[in-house]
């Protein structure tokens, strides 16, 4: 049976060869949606991220996988808006060494994805951050909990608000923690696809700390060049 399904996969890929969604180059057999060359072109972020926009009073450290350039923009777009969920695995691969190579991070208790509001979740049918967190959980051996943190208001697009302090005010009371006992006394890594100003992550971290989280780290796939 496995042989047959592999055989049909080869036949299908012979008739319809898959191409990289970024460069249109032909994919190798083990590549999913994006080629190895495009992935290795993404510029790694070294060290701790400081956005310089907001004072992160509730976040202990922010780290990110790669810089947000044209290629990452294409990948994230396919991931979020065209359901290219197989990319979650490639994103998780970028983030795995950041956790495993950091003594403070790799002993964390929980991965928590930044939640979507239920209306947006229904529209999209998945939460991109949760897909990344689930893929990452299997690679780093830290459990992922997607039902601890909820988003109770559907905030307007952050990009429409130029003022950083206005963004912070807008994020007040957006998130709630459902199961206090799950986060109390724990070190949590908050997972998101991108970090821009950091106001969303900081609002999540604030409510997690109010419910007893000891440390809140933030890990995102991409960060912009500031
Ligand atoms: Zn490519």
mmCIF file of C-alpha atoms and ligand atoms in Angstrom:
data_model
loop_
_atom_site.group_PDB
_atom_site.id
_atom_site.type_symbol
_atom_site.label_atom_id
_atom_site.label_comp_id
_atom_site.label_asym_id
_atom_site.label_seq_id
_atom_site.Cartn_x
_atom_site.Cartn_y
_atom_site.Cartn_z
ATOM 1 C CA UNK A 1 0.000 0.000 0.000
ATOM 2 C CA UNK A 2 2.783 2.410 0.973
ATOM 3 C CA UNK A 3 4.632 1.393 -2.165
ATOM 4 C CA UNK A 4 1.550 2.121 -4.284
ATOM 5 C CA UNK A 5 0.931 5.548 -2.767
ATOM 6 C CA UNK A 6 4.617 6.424 -3.248
ATOM 7 C CA UNK A 7 4.409 5.186 -6.817
ATOM 8 C CA UNK A 8 1.384 7.403 -7.543
ATOM 9 C CA UNK A 9 3.139 10.339 -5.903
ATOM 10 C CA UNK A 10 6.105 9.876 -8.273
ATOM 11 C CA UNK A 11 3.778 9.546 -11.290
ATOM 12 C CA UNK A 12 1.821 12.639 -10.272
ATOM 13 C CA UNK A 13 4.982 14.634 -9.691
ATOM 14 C CA UNK A 14 6.298 13.484 -13.070
ATOM 15 C CA UNK A 15 3.145 14.771 -14.808
ATOM 16 C CA UNK A 16 2.750 17.859 -12.599
ATOM 17 C CA UNK A 17 6.213 18.679 -11.287
ATOM 18 C CA UNK A 18 5.918 20.820 -8.147
ATOM 19 C CA UNK A 19 7.540 24.214 -8.205
ATOM 20 C CA UNK A 20 8.860 26.471 -5.488
ATOM 21 C CA UNK A 21 6.242 29.082 -4.528
ATOM 22 C CA UNK A 22 8.982 31.700 -4.189
ATOM 23 C CA UNK A 23 11.319 31.243 -7.169
ATOM 24 C CA UNK A 24 9.323 28.885 -9.466
ATOM 25 C CA UNK A 25 12.296 26.523 -9.561
ATOM 26 C CA UNK A 26 11.613 22.802 -9.586
ATOM 27 C CA UNK A 27 11.394 21.225 -6.140
ATOM 28 C CA UNK A 28 13.376 18.218 -4.972
ATOM 29 C CA UNK A 29 11.449 15.222 -3.682
ATOM 30 C CA UNK A 30 11.763 16.127 0.009
ATOM 31 C CA UNK A 31 10.971 19.827 -0.409
ATOM 32 C CA UNK A 32 7.523 20.998 0.589
ATOM 33 C CA UNK A 33 6.332 24.050 -1.383
ATOM 34 C CA UNK A 34 9.615 25.936 -1.079
ATOM 35 C CA UNK A 35 13.078 24.953 -2.309
ATOM 36 C CA UNK A 36 16.115 24.616 -0.100
ATOM 37 C CA UNK A 37 17.903 27.434 -1.887
ATOM 38 C CA UNK A 38 15.124 29.950 -1.102
ATOM 39 C CA UNK A 39 15.049 28.827 2.527
ATOM 40 C CA UNK A 40 18.806 29.209 2.882
ATOM 41 C CA UNK A 41 18.637 32.712 1.338
ATOM 42 C CA UNK A 42 16.564 33.945 4.292
ATOM 43 C CA UNK A 43 18.789 36.006 6.570
ATOM 44 C CA UNK A 44 19.002 34.650 10.108
ATOM 45 C CA UNK A 45 18.382 36.944 13.059
ATOM 46 C CA UNK A 46 21.197 36.758 15.600
ATOM 47 C CA UNK A 47 20.627 37.517 19.266
ATOM 48 C CA UNK A 48 17.827 39.257 21.089
ATOM 49 C CA UNK A 49 15.301 41.380 19.182
ATOM 50 C CA UNK A 50 14.685 44.932 20.328
ATOM 51 C CA UNK A 51 12.024 46.685 18.296
ATOM 52 C CA UNK A 52 12.790 50.042 19.867
ATOM 53 C CA UNK A 53 9.144 51.073 19.527
ATOM 54 C CA UNK A 54 7.659 50.033 22.833
ATOM 55 C CA UNK A 55 9.039 49.381 26.275
ATOM 56 C CA UNK A 56 8.338 45.679 26.781
ATOM 57 C CA UNK A 57 7.585 45.656 30.464
ATOM 58 C CA UNK A 58 6.134 42.121 30.449
ATOM 59 C CA UNK A 59 8.365 40.255 27.987
ATOM 60 C CA UNK A 60 11.611 38.717 29.209
ATOM 61 C CA UNK A 61 13.219 38.218 25.810
ATOM 62 C CA UNK A 62 12.258 38.314 22.120
ATOM 63 C CA UNK A 63 13.942 36.222 19.455
ATOM 64 C CA UNK A 64 13.097 35.645 15.793
ATOM 65 C CA UNK A 65 14.086 33.212 13.072
ATOM 66 C CA UNK A 66 14.750 35.361 10.003
ATOM 67 C CA UNK A 67 14.378 38.887 8.648
ATOM 68 C CA UNK A 68 11.136 39.783 6.904
ATOM 69 C CA UNK A 69 12.143 40.262 3.276
ATOM 70 C CA UNK A 70 10.371 39.676 -0.058
ATOM 71 C CA UNK A 71 10.875 35.906 0.154
ATOM 72 C CA UNK A 72 9.519 35.568 3.677
ATOM 73 C CA UNK A 73 6.628 37.838 2.734
ATOM 74 C CA UNK A 74 5.708 35.428 -0.095
ATOM 75 C CA UNK A 75 5.949 32.429 2.242
ATOM 76 C CA UNK A 76 3.860 34.009 5.001
ATOM 77 C CA UNK A 77 1.282 35.135 2.463
ATOM 78 C CA UNK A 78 0.868 31.605 1.075
ATOM 79 C CA UNK A 79 0.825 30.211 4.598
ATOM 80 C CA UNK A 80 -1.882 32.529 5.930
ATOM 81 C CA UNK A 81 -4.066 33.262 2.951
ATOM 82 C CA UNK A 82 -3.661 30.212 0.712
ATOM 83 C CA UNK A 83 -3.593 27.542 3.403
ATOM 84 C CA UNK A 84 -0.031 26.437 2.627
ATOM 85 C CA UNK A 85 0.047 24.748 6.036
ATOM 86 C CA UNK A 86 2.937 22.468 5.096
ATOM 87 C CA UNK A 87 5.138 25.554 5.571
ATOM 88 C CA UNK A 88 4.591 25.309 9.334
ATOM 89 C CA UNK A 89 7.211 22.580 9.344
ATOM 90 C CA UNK A 90 9.803 24.729 7.545
ATOM 91 C CA UNK A 91 9.085 27.613 9.937
ATOM 92 C CA UNK A 92 9.424 25.285 12.923
ATOM 93 C CA UNK A 93 12.793 24.119 11.568
ATOM 94 C CA UNK A 94 13.991 27.747 11.590
ATOM 95 C CA UNK A 95 12.936 28.198 15.227
ATOM 96 C CA UNK A 96 14.080 24.871 16.680
ATOM 97 C CA UNK A 97 17.786 25.784 17.104
ATOM 98 C CA UNK A 98 16.865 29.076 18.783
ATOM 99 C CA UNK A 99 15.161 27.131 21.573
ATOM 100 C CA UNK A 100 17.547 24.177 21.777
ATOM 101 C CA UNK A 101 20.739 26.258 21.733
ATOM 102 C CA UNK A 102 19.577 28.499 24.562
ATOM 103 C CA UNK A 103 19.823 27.032 28.067
ATOM 104 C CA UNK A 104 17.128 29.340 29.494
ATOM 105 C CA UNK A 105 14.683 28.711 26.670
ATOM 106 C CA UNK A 106 14.982 24.971 26.235
ATOM 107 C CA UNK A 107 13.792 24.260 29.785
ATOM 108 C CA UNK A 108 10.577 26.241 29.213
ATOM 109 C CA UNK A 109 7.306 24.584 30.236
ATOM 110 C CA UNK A 110 4.913 25.600 27.532
ATOM 111 C CA UNK A 111 4.560 26.944 23.996
ATOM 112 C CA UNK A 112 1.523 29.214 23.634
ATOM 113 C CA UNK A 113 0.461 30.551 20.218
ATOM 114 C CA UNK A 114 -0.808 34.132 19.936
ATOM 115 C CA UNK A 115 -4.549 33.501 19.521
ATOM 116 C CA UNK A 116 -6.861 34.699 16.778
ATOM 117 C CA UNK A 117 -10.285 36.082 17.601
ATOM 118 C CA UNK A 118 -12.959 33.411 17.031
ATOM 119 C CA UNK A 119 -14.481 35.345 14.104
ATOM 120 C CA UNK A 120 -11.136 35.476 12.338
ATOM 121 C CA UNK A 121 -10.472 31.850 13.216
ATOM 122 C CA UNK A 122 -13.766 30.871 11.598
ATOM 123 C CA UNK A 123 -12.916 32.884 8.471
ATOM 124 C CA UNK A 124 -9.459 31.348 8.128
ATOM 125 C CA UNK A 125 -10.275 27.952 9.678
ATOM 126 C CA UNK A 126 -6.861 27.788 11.343
ATOM 127 C CA UNK A 127 -4.561 29.924 13.459
ATOM 128 C CA UNK A 128 -1.192 30.321 11.732
ATOM 129 C CA UNK A 129 0.650 30.771 15.041
ATOM 130 C CA UNK A 130 -0.910 27.589 16.419
ATOM 131 C CA UNK A 131 0.208 25.614 13.349
ATOM 132 C CA UNK A 132 3.781 26.815 13.882
ATOM 133 C CA UNK A 133 3.648 26.136 17.638
ATOM 134 C CA UNK A 134 2.327 22.592 17.117
ATOM 135 C CA UNK A 135 5.041 21.777 14.562
ATOM 136 C CA UNK A 136 7.674 23.288 16.858
ATOM 137 C CA UNK A 137 6.418 21.416 19.917
ATOM 138 C CA UNK A 138 7.217 18.062 18.306
ATOM 139 C CA UNK A 139 10.753 19.189 17.447
ATOM 140 C CA UNK A 140 11.760 20.727 20.783
ATOM 141 C CA UNK A 141 9.773 18.466 23.142
ATOM 142 C CA UNK A 142 7.914 21.309 24.871
ATOM 143 C CA UNK A 143 4.112 20.916 25.029
ATOM 144 C CA UNK A 144 1.918 23.345 23.125
ATOM 145 C CA UNK A 145 -1.257 24.719 24.673
ATOM 146 C CA UNK A 146 -3.633 26.570 22.378
ATOM 147 C CA UNK A 147 -6.600 26.861 24.734
ATOM 148 C CA UNK A 148 -4.982 28.818 27.568
ATOM 149 C CA UNK A 149 -4.847 32.260 26.021
ATOM 150 C CA UNK A 150 -7.885 33.686 24.221
ATOM 151 C CA UNK A 151 -8.444 36.842 22.208
ATOM 152 C CA UNK A 152 -11.754 38.363 23.224
ATOM 153 C CA UNK A 153 -11.846 41.426 20.983
ATOM 154 C CA UNK A 154 -11.200 41.657 17.287
ATOM 155 C CA UNK A 155 -8.781 44.571 17.162
ATOM 156 C CA UNK A 156 -8.548 46.822 14.140
ATOM 157 C CA UNK A 157 -5.493 46.438 11.982
ATOM 158 C CA UNK A 158 -2.397 47.613 13.826
ATOM 159 C CA UNK A 159 -0.853 48.945 10.628
ATOM 160 C CA UNK A 160 -3.570 51.609 10.426
ATOM 161 C CA UNK A 161 -2.448 53.140 13.704
ATOM 162 C CA UNK A 162 0.709 55.136 13.342
ATOM 163 C CA UNK A 163 1.140 56.031 16.992
ATOM 164 C CA UNK A 164 2.910 53.368 19.063
ATOM 165 C CA UNK A 165 1.263 54.385 22.333
ATOM 166 C CA UNK A 166 -2.137 54.236 20.632
ATOM 167 C CA UNK A 167 -1.348 50.608 19.697
ATOM 168 C CA UNK A 168 -0.554 49.814 23.311
ATOM 169 C CA UNK A 169 -3.821 51.398 24.508
ATOM 170 C CA UNK A 170 -5.691 49.497 21.820
ATOM 171 C CA UNK A 171 -4.321 46.176 23.077
ATOM 172 C CA UNK A 172 -5.476 46.651 26.676
ATOM 173 C CA UNK A 173 -7.888 43.907 27.738
ATOM 174 C CA UNK A 174 -7.757 42.172 24.355
ATOM 175 C CA UNK A 175 -6.465 38.876 25.757
ATOM 176 C CA UNK A 176 -7.667 36.667 28.586
ATOM 177 C CA UNK A 177 -6.213 33.595 30.264
ATOM 178 C CA UNK A 178 -8.649 30.716 30.582
ATOM 179 C CA UNK A 179 -6.783 28.218 32.749
ATOM 180 C CA UNK A 180 -4.682 29.993 35.370
ATOM 181 C CA UNK A 181 -3.278 26.737 36.776
ATOM 182 C CA UNK A 182 -1.747 25.940 33.359
ATOM 183 C CA UNK A 183 0.477 29.043 33.358
ATOM 184 C CA UNK A 184 0.990 29.767 37.049
ATOM 185 C CA UNK A 185 4.669 29.505 37.963
ATOM 186 C CA UNK A 186 5.577 28.447 34.404
ATOM 187 C CA UNK A 187 8.048 29.674 31.835
ATOM 188 C CA UNK A 188 6.172 30.257 28.618
ATOM 189 C CA UNK A 189 7.312 30.786 25.034
ATOM 190 C CA UNK A 190 4.772 32.815 23.107
ATOM 191 C CA UNK A 191 4.724 31.929 19.389
ATOM 192 C CA UNK A 192 3.713 34.202 16.505
ATOM 193 C CA UNK A 193 4.450 34.419 12.785
ATOM 194 C CA UNK A 194 5.766 37.995 12.841
ATOM 195 C CA UNK A 195 6.738 40.671 15.322
ATOM 196 C CA UNK A 196 6.451 44.301 14.291
ATOM 197 C CA UNK A 197 5.924 46.752 17.149
ATOM 198 C CA UNK A 198 5.557 43.961 19.692
ATOM 199 C CA UNK A 199 2.417 45.480 21.203
ATOM 200 C CA UNK A 200 0.390 42.292 20.607
ATOM 201 C CA UNK A 201 3.047 40.074 22.187
ATOM 202 C CA UNK A 202 3.415 42.441 25.130
ATOM 203 C CA UNK A 203 -0.346 42.443 25.746
ATOM 204 C CA UNK A 204 -0.315 38.618 25.752
ATOM 205 C CA UNK A 205 2.681 38.572 28.088
ATOM 206 C CA UNK A 206 0.979 41.022 30.441
ATOM 207 C CA UNK A 207 -2.092 38.835 30.936
ATOM 208 C CA UNK A 208 0.048 35.678 31.247
ATOM 209 C CA UNK A 209 2.104 37.339 34.003
ATOM 210 C CA UNK A 210 -1.034 38.575 35.739
ATOM 211 C CA UNK A 211 -1.980 34.886 35.953
ATOM 212 C CA UNK A 212 1.319 33.920 37.502
ATOM 213 C CA UNK A 213 3.577 33.069 34.543
ATOM 214 C CA UNK A 214 7.144 33.342 35.815
ATOM 215 C CA UNK A 215 8.828 34.193 32.526
ATOM 216 C CA UNK A 216 7.430 34.982 29.091
ATOM 217 C CA UNK A 217 9.699 34.666 26.066
ATOM 218 C CA UNK A 218 8.509 35.597 22.585
ATOM 219 C CA UNK A 219 9.544 33.725 19.463
ATOM 220 C CA UNK A 220 8.478 34.672 15.938
ATOM 221 C CA UNK A 221 9.370 33.402 12.479
ATOM 222 C CA UNK A 222 10.096 36.866 11.098
ATOM 223 C CA UNK A 223 11.049 40.334 12.180
ATOM 224 C CA UNK A 224 11.346 43.427 9.992
ATOM 225 C CA UNK A 225 14.545 45.379 9.366
ATOM 226 C CA UNK A 226 14.049 48.356 11.645
HETATM 227 ZN ZN1 LIG B 1 12.847 28.577 -4.471
#
